[in-house]
XYZ file of N, CA and C in Angstrom:
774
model
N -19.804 8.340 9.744
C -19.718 6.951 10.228
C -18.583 6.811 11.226
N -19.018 6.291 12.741
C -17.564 6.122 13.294
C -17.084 4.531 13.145
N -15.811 4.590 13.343
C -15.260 3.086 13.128
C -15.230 2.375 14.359
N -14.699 1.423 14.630
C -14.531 0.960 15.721
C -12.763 -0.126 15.585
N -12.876 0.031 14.579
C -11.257 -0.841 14.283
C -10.162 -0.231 13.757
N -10.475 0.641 13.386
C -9.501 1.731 12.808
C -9.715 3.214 13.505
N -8.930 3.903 13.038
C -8.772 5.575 13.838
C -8.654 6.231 12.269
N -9.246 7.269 12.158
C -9.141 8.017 10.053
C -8.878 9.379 11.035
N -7.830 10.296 10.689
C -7.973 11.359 10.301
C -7.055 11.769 8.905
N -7.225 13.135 8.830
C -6.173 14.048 7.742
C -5.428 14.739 8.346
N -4.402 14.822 7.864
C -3.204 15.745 7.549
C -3.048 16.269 6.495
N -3.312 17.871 6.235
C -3.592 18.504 5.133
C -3.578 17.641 4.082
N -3.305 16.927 2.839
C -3.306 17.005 1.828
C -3.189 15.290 1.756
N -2.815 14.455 3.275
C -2.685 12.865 3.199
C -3.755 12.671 4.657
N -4.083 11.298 3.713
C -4.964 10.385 4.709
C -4.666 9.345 5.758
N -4.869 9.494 6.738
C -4.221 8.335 7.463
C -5.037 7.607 8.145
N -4.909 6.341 8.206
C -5.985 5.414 8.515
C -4.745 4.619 9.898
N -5.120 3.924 10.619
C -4.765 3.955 11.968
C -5.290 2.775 12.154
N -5.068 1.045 12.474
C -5.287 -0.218 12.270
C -5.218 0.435 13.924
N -6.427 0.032 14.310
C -6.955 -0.025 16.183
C -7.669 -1.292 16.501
N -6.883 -2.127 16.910
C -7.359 -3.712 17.266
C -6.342 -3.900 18.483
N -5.925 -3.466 19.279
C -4.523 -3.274 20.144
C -4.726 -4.854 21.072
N -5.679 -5.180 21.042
C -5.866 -6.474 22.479
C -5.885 -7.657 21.144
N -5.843 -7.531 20.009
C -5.273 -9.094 18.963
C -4.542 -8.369 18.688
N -3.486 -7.320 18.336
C -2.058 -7.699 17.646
C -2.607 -6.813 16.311
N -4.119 -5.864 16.298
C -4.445 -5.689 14.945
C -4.494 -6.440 14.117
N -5.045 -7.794 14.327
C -5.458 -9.112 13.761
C -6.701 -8.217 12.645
N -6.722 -9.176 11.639
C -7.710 -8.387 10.664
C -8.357 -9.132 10.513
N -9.779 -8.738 11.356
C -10.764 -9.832 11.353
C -11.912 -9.463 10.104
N -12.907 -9.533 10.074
C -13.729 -9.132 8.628
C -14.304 -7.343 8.940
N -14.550 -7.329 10.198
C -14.907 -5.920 10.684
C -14.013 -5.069 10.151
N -12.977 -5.074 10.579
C -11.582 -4.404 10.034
C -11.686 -4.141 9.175
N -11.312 -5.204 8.250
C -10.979 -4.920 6.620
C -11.738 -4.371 6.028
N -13.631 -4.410 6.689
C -14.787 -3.872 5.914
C -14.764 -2.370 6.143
N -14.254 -2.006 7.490
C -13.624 -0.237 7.934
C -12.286 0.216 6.946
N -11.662 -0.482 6.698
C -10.615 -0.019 7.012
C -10.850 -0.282 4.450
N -11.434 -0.674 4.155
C -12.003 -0.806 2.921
C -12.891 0.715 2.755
N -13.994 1.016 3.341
C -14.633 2.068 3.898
C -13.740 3.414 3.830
N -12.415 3.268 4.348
C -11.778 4.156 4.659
C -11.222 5.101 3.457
N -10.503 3.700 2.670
C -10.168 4.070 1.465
C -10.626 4.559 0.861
N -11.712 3.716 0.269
C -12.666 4.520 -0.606
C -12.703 6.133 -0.658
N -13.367 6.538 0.765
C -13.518 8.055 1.041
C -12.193 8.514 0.640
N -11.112 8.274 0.621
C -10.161 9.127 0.830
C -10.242 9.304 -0.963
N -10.368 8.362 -1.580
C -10.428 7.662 -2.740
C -10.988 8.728 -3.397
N -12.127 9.341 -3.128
C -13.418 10.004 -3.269
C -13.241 11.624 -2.968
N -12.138 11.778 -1.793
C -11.792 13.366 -1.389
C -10.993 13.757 -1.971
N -11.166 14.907 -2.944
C -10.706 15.808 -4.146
C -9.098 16.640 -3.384
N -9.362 16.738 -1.854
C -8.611 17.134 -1.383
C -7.473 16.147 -0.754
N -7.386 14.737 -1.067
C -6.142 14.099 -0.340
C -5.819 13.933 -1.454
N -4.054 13.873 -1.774
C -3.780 12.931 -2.304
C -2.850 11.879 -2.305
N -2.663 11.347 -1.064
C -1.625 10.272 -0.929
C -2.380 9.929 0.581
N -2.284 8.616 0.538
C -3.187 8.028 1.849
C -1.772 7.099 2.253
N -2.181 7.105 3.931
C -0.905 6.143 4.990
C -1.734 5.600 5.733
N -1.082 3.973 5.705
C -1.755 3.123 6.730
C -0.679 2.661 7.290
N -0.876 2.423 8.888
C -0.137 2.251 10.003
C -0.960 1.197 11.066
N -0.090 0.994 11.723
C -0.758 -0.208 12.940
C -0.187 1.221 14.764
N -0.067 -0.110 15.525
C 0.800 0.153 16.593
C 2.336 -0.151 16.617
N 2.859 0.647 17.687
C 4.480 0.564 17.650
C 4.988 -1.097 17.891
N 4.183 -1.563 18.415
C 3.900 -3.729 18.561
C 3.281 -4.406 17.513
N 2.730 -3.313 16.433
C 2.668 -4.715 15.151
C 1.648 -3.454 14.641
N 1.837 -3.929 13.205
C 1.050 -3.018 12.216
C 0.209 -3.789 11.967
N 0.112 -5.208 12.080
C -1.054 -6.203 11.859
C -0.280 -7.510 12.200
N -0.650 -8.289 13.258
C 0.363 -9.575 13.093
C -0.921 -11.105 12.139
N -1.338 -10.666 11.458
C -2.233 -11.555 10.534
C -3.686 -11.669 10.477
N -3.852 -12.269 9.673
C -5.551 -12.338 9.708
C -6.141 -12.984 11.112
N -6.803 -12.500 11.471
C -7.712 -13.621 12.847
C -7.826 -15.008 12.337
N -7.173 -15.557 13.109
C -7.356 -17.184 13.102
C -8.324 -17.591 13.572
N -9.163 -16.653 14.644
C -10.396 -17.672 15.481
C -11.503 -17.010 14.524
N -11.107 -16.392 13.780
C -12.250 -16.405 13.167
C -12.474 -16.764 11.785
N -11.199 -17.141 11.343
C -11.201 -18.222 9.994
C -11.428 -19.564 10.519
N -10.964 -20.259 11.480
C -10.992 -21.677 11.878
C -11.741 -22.453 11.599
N -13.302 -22.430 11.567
C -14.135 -23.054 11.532
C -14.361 -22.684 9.781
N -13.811 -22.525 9.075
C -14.398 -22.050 7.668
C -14.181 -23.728 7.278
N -15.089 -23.506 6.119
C -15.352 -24.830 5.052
C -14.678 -24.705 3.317
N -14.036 -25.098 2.472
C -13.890 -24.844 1.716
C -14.860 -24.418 1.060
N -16.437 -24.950 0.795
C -17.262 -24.434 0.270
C -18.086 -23.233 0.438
N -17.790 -22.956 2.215
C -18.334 -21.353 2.302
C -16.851 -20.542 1.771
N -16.023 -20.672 1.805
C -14.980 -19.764 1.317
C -14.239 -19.344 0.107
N -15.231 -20.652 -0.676
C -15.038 -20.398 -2.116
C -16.393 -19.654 -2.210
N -17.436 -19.957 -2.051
C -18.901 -19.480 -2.521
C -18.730 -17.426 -1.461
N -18.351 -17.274 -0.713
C -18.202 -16.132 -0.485
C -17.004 -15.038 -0.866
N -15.849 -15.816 -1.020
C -14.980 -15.491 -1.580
C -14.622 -14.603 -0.446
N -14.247 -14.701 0.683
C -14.220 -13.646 1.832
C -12.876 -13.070 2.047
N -11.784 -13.457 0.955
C -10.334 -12.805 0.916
C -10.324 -12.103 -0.170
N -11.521 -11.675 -1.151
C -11.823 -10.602 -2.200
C -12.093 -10.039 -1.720
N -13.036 -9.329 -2.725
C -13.579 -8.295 -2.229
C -13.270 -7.033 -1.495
N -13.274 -6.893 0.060
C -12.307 -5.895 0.760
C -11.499 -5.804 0.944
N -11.012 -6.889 0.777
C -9.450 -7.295 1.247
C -8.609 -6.199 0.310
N -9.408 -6.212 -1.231
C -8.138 -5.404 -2.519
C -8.822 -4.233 -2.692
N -9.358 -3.570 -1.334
C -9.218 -2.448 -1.709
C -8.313 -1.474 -1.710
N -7.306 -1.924 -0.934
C -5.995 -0.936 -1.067
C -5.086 -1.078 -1.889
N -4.813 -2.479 -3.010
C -4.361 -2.822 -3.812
C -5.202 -2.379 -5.209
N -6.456 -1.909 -5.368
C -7.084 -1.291 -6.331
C -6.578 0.434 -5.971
N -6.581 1.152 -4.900
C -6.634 2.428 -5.329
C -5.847 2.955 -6.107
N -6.689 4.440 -6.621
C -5.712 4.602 -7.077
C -4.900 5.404 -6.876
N -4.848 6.070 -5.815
C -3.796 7.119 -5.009
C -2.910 6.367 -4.520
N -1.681 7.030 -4.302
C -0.595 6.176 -3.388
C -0.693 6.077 -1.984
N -0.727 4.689 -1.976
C -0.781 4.657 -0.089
C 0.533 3.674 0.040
N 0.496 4.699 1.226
C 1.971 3.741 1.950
C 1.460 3.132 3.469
N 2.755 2.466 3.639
C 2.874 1.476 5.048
C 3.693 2.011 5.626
N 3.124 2.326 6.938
C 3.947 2.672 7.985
C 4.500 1.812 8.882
N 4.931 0.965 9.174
C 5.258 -0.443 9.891
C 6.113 -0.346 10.799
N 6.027 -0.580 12.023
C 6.479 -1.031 13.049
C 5.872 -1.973 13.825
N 6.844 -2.867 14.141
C 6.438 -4.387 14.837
C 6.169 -5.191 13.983
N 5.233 -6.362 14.280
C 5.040 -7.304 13.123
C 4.052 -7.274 12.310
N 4.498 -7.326 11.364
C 3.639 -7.235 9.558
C 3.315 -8.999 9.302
N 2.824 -9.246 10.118
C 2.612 -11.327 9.333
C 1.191 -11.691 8.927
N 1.715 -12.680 8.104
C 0.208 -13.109 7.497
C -0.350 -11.793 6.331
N -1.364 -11.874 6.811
C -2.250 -10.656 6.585
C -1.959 -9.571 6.606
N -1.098 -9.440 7.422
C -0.831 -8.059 7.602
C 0.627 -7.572 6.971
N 1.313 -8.827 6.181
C 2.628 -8.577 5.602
C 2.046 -8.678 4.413
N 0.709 -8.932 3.603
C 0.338 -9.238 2.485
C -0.471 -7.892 2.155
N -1.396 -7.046 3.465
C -1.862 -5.621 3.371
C -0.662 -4.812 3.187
N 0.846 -4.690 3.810
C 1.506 -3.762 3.294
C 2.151 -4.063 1.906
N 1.920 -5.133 1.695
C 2.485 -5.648 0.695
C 1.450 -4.627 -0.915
N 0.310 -5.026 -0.658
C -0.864 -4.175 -1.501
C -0.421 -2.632 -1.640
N 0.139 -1.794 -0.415
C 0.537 -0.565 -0.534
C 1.904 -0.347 -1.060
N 2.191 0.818 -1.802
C 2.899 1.422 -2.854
C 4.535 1.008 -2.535
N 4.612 1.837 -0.836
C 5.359 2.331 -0.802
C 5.315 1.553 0.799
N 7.124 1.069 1.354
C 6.789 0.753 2.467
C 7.797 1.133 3.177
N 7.591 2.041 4.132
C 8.291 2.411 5.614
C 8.781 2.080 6.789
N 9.580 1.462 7.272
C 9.593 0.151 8.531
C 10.642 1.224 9.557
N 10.320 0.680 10.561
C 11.165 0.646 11.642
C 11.942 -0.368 12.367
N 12.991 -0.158 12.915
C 13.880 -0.794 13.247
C 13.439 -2.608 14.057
N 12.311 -1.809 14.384
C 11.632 -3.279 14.725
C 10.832 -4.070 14.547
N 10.476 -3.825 12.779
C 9.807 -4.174 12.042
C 9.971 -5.328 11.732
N 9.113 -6.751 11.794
C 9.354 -7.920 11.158
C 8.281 -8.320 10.325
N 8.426 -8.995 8.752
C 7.973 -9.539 8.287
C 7.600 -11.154 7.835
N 6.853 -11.091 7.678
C 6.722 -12.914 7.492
C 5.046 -13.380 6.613
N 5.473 -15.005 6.292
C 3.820 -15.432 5.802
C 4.015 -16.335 6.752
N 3.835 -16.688 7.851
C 4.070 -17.948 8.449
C 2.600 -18.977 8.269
N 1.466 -18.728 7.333
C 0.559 -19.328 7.199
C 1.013 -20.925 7.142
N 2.057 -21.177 6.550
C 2.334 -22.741 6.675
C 2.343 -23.881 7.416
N 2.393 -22.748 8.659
C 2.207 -23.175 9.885
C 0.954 -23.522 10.815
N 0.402 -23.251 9.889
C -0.833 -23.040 10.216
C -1.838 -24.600 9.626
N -1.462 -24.916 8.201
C -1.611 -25.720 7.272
C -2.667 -25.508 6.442
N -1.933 -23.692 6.128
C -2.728 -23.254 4.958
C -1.315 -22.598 3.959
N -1.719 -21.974 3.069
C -0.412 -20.765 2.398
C -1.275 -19.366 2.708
N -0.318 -18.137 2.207
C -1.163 -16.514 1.942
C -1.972 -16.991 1.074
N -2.868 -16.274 1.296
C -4.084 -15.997 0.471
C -4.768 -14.379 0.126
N -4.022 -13.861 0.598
C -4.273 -12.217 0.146
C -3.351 -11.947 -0.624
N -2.383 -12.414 -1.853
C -1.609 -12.356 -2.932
C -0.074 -12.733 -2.215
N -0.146 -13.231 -1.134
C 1.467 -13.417 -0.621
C 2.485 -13.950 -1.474
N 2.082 -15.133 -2.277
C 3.071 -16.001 -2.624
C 3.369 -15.110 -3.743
N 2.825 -13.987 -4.320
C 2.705 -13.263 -5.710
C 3.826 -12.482 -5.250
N 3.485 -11.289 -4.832
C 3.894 -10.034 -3.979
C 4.951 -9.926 -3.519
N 5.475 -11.111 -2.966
C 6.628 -11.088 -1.841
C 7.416 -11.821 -3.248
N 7.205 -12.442 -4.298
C 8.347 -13.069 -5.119
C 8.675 -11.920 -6.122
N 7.940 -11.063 -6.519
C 7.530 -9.835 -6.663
C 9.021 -9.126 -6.380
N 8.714 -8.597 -5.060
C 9.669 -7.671 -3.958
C 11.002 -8.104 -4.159
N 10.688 -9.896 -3.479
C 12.577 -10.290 -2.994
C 13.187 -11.067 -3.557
N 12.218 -11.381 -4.714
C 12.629 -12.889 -5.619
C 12.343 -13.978 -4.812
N 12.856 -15.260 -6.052
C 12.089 -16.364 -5.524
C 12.787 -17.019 -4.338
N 13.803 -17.323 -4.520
C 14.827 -17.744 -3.831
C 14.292 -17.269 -2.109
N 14.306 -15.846 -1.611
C 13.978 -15.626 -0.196
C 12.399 -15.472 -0.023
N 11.498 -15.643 -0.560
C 10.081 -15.901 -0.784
C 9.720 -16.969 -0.523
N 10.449 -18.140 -1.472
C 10.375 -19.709 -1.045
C 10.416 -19.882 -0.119
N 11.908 -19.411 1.063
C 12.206 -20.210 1.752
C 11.069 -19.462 2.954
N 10.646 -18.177 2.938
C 10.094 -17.397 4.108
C 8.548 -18.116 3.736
N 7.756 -18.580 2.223
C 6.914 -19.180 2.879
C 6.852 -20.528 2.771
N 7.448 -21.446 2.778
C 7.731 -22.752 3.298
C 7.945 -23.196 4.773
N 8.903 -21.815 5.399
C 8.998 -22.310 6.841
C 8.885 -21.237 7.546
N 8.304 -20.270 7.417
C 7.503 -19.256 7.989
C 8.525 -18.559 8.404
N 9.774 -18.373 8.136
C 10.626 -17.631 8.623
C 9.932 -16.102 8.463
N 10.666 -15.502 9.307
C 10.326 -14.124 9.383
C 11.371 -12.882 8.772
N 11.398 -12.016 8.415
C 12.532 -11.311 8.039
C 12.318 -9.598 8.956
N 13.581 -9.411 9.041
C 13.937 -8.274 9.908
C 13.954 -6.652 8.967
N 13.569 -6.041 9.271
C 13.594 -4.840 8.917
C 14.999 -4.308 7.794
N 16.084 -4.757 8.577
C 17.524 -4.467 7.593
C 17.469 -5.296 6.497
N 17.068 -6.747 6.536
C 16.749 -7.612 5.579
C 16.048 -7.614 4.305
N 15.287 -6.765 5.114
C 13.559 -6.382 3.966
C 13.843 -5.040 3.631
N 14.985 -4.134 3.924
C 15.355 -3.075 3.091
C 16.531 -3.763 2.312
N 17.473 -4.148 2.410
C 17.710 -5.081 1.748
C 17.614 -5.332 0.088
N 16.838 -6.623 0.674
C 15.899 -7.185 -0.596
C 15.070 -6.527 -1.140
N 15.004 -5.438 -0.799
C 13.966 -4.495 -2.135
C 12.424 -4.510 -1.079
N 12.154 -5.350 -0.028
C 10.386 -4.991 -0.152
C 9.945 -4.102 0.956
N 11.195 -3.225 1.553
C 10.916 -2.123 2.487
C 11.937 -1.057 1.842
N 11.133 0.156 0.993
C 11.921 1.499 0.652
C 13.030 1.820 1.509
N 12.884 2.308 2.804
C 13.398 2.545 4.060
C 13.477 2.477 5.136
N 14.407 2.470 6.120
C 14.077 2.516 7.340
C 14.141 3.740 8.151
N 13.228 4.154 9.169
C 13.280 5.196 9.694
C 12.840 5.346 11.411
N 13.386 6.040 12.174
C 14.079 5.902 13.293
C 12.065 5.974 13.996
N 11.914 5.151 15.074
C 10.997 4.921 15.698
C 9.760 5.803 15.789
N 10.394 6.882 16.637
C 9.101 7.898 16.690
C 9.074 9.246 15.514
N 9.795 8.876 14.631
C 9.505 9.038 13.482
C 8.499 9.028 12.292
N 8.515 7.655 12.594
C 7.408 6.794 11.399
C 6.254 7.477 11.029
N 5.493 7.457 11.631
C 4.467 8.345 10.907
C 4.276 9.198 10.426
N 5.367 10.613 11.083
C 5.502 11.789 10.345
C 6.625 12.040 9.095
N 7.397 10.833 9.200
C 8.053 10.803 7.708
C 6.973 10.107 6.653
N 6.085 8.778 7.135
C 5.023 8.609 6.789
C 4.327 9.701 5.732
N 3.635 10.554 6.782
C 3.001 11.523 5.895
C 3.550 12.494 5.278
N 4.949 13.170 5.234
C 5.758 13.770 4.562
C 6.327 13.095 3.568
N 6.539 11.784 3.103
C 6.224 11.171 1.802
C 4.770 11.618 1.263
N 3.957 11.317 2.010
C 2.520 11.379 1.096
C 2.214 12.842 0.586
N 2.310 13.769 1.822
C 2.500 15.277 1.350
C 3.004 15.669 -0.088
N 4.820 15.325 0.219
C 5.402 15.512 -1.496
C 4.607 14.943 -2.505
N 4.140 13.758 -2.304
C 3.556 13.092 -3.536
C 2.173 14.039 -3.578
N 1.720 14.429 -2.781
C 0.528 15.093 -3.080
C 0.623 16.876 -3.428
N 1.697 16.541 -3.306
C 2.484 18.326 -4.038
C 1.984 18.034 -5.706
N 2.369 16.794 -6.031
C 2.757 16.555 -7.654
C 0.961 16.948 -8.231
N 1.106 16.698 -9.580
C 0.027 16.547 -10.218
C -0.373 15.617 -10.274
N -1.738 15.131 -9.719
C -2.761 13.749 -9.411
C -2.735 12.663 -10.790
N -3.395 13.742 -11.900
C -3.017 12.971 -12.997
C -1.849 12.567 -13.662
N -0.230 13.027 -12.978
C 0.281 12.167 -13.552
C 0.711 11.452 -12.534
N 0.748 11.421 -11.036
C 1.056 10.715 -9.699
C 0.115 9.392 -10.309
N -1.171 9.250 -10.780
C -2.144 8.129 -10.917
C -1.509 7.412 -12.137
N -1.299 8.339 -13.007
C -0.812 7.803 -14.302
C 0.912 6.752 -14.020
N 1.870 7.730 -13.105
C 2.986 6.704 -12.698
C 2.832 5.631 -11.824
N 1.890 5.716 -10.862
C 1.659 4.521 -10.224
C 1.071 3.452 -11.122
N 0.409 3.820 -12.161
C -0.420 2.569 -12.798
C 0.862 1.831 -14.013
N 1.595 3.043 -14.405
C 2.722 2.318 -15.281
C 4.011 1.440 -14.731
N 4.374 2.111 -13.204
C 5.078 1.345 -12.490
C 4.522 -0.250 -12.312
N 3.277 -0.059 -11.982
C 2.468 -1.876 -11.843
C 2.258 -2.631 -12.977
N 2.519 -1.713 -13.817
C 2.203 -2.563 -15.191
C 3.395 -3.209 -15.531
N 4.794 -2.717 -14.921
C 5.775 -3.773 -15.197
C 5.900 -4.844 -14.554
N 4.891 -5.310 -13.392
C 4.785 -6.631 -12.898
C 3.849 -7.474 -13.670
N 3.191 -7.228 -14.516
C 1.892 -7.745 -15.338
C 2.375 -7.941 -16.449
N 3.130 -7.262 -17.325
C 3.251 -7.632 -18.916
C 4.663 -7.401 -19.352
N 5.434 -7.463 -20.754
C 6.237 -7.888 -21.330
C 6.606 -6.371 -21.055
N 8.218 -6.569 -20.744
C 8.712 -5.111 -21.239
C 8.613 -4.287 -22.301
N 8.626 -5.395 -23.615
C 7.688 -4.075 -24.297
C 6.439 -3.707 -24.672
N 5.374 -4.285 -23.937
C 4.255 -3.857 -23.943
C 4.256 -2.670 -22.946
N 5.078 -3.117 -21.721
C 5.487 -1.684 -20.535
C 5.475 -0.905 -20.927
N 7.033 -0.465 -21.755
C 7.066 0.407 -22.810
C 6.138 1.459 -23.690
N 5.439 0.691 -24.300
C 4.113 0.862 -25.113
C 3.476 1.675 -24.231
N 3.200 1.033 -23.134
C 2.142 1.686 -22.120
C 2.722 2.903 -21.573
N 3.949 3.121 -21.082
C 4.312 4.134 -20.587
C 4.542 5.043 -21.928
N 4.452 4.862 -22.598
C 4.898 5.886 -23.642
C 3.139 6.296 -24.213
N 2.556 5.842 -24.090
C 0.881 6.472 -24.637
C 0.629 7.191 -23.013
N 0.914 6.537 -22.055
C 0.591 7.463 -20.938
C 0.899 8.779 -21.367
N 2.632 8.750 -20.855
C 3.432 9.703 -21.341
C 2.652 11.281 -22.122
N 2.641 10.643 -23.744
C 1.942 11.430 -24.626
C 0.496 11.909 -23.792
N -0.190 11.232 -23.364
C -1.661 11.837 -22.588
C -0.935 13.021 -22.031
N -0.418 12.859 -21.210
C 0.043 13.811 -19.802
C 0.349 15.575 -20.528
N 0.536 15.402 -22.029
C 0.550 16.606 -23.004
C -0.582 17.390 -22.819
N -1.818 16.743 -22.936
C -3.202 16.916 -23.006
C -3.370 17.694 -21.440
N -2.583 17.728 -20.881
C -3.464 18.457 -18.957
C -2.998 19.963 -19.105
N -3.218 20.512 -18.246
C -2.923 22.367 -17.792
C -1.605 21.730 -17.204
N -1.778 20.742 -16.181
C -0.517 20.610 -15.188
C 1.258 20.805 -16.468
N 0.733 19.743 -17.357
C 1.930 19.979 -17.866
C 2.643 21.040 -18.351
N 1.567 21.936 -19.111
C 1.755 23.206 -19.406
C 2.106 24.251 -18.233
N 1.859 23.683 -16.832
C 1.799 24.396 -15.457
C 3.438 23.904 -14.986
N 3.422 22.919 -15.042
C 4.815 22.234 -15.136
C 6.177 22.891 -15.526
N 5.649 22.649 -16.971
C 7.065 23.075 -17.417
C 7.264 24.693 -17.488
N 6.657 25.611 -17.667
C 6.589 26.536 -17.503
C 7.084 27.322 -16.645
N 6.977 26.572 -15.234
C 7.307 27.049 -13.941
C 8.473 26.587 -14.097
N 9.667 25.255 -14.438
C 10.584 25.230 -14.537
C 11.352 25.961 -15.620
N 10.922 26.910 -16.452
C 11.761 27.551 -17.691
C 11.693 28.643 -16.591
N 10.802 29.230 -15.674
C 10.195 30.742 -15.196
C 11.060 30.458 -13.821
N 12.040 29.366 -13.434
C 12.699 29.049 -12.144
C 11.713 29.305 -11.347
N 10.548 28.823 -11.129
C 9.726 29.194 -9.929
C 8.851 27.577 -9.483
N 8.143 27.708 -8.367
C 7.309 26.613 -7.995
C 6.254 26.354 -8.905
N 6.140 25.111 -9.302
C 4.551 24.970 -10.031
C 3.088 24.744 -9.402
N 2.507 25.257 -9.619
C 1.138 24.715 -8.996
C 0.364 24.188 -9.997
N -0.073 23.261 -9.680
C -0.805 22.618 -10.126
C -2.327 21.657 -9.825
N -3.171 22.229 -10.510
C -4.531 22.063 -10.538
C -5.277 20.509 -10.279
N -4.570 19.854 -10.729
C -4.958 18.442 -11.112
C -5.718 18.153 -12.487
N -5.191 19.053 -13.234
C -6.266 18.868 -14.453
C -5.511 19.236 -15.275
């Protein structure tokens, strides 16, 4: 299948998906998200990736959802289609780690898509924002969740009330950008995160990503609970036995995924 809104290739062992909309800003119109949903999946599906990266242009990784093409919506077609499900969470369902590669502006939509991914990467001229208010709507792809989530309530409130935007040093900062990393960089530190992670063992890389999210969902000690029956599973694989082994034997582990 070729795309027309996105760019997919691999890099041995990570996926990279490539937001190509360059004349809107990588506005995410429904085409998009239905490619760039598409995308995932497969990678989702290939035995051989295991850590997927999504990126825009060095001028914006997405500066929001298309406005000319929400405008005319009705509350009743947009409840009865539900057209901010569906594809929209497919990168917030996988279950491999995907990261954000970000440079330029992340708004709207497109600060709420990196928001869905694991792990987030910015460059120096990275800005974030929901400025939907402005609009005289709020996020609707989990913004108001996500971002109180990241930076607390306090700089969440005020960024979506008056659409302020936040700067790259800011948003490493406050917790909702891992790092920053020097311009023509980005992508290949990008996929050298995903690489290491795809060094590890799948089943327990899937297993820590799902216990890490579970401390935004439930009581610390249900967390607990959960990470500790994970935990015990992870007994049950070759990897672990591949694992530790290789660290008593001082040598590299390999590991199978099983």
């Amino acid at each position: 299948m070729a795309f027309e809104t996105i760019t997919v290739e691999t890099r041995e062992h990570v996926g990279v998906i490539t937001l190509d909309r360059p004349e809107a800003l990588n506005a995410l119109n429904g085409a998009l998200i239905a490619e760039l949903a598409t995308a995932v999946r497969r990678f989702e599906e290939d035995a051989q990736i295991g850590a997927i990266v999504i990126t825009g242009s060095e001028k914006a990784f997405a500066a929001g959802a298309d406005i000319k093409e929400m405008a005319e919506r009705t509350y009743p077609q947009s409840m009865i289609e539900d057209f901010i499900g569906g594809d929209w969470e497919a990168v917030s369902r996988a279950r491999k780690p995907v990261i954000a590669a970000v440079s330029g502006y992340a708004l709207g939509g497109g600060c709420e898509l990196a928001m869905m991914c694991d792990i987030i990467l910015a460059t120096d001229s990275a800005r974030f924002g929901l400025p939907e208010i402005t609009l005289g709507v709020i996020p609707g792809a989990g913004g108001t969740q996500r971002l109180v989530r990241a930076v607390g309530k306090a700089k969440a409130m005020e960024m979506i009330l008056s659409g302020r935007f936040m700067a790259a040093e800011e948003a490493e900062r406050a917790g909702l950008v891992s790092r920053i990393v020097p311009d023509a960089e980005l992508l290949d530190e990008a996929v050298k995160v995903g690489e290491k992670i795809a060094a590890m063992s799948l089943p327990s890389v899937i297993l820590a990503k799902s216990a890490v999210n579970r401390a935004f969902e439930t009581t610390l000690e249900e967390g607990i609970r959960y990470e500790r029956a994970v935990f015990y599973s992870l007994f049950a694989t070759e990897d672990q036995k591949e694992g530790m082994a290789a660290f008593v034997e001082k040598r590299q582990a390999r590991f199978r995924d099983r």
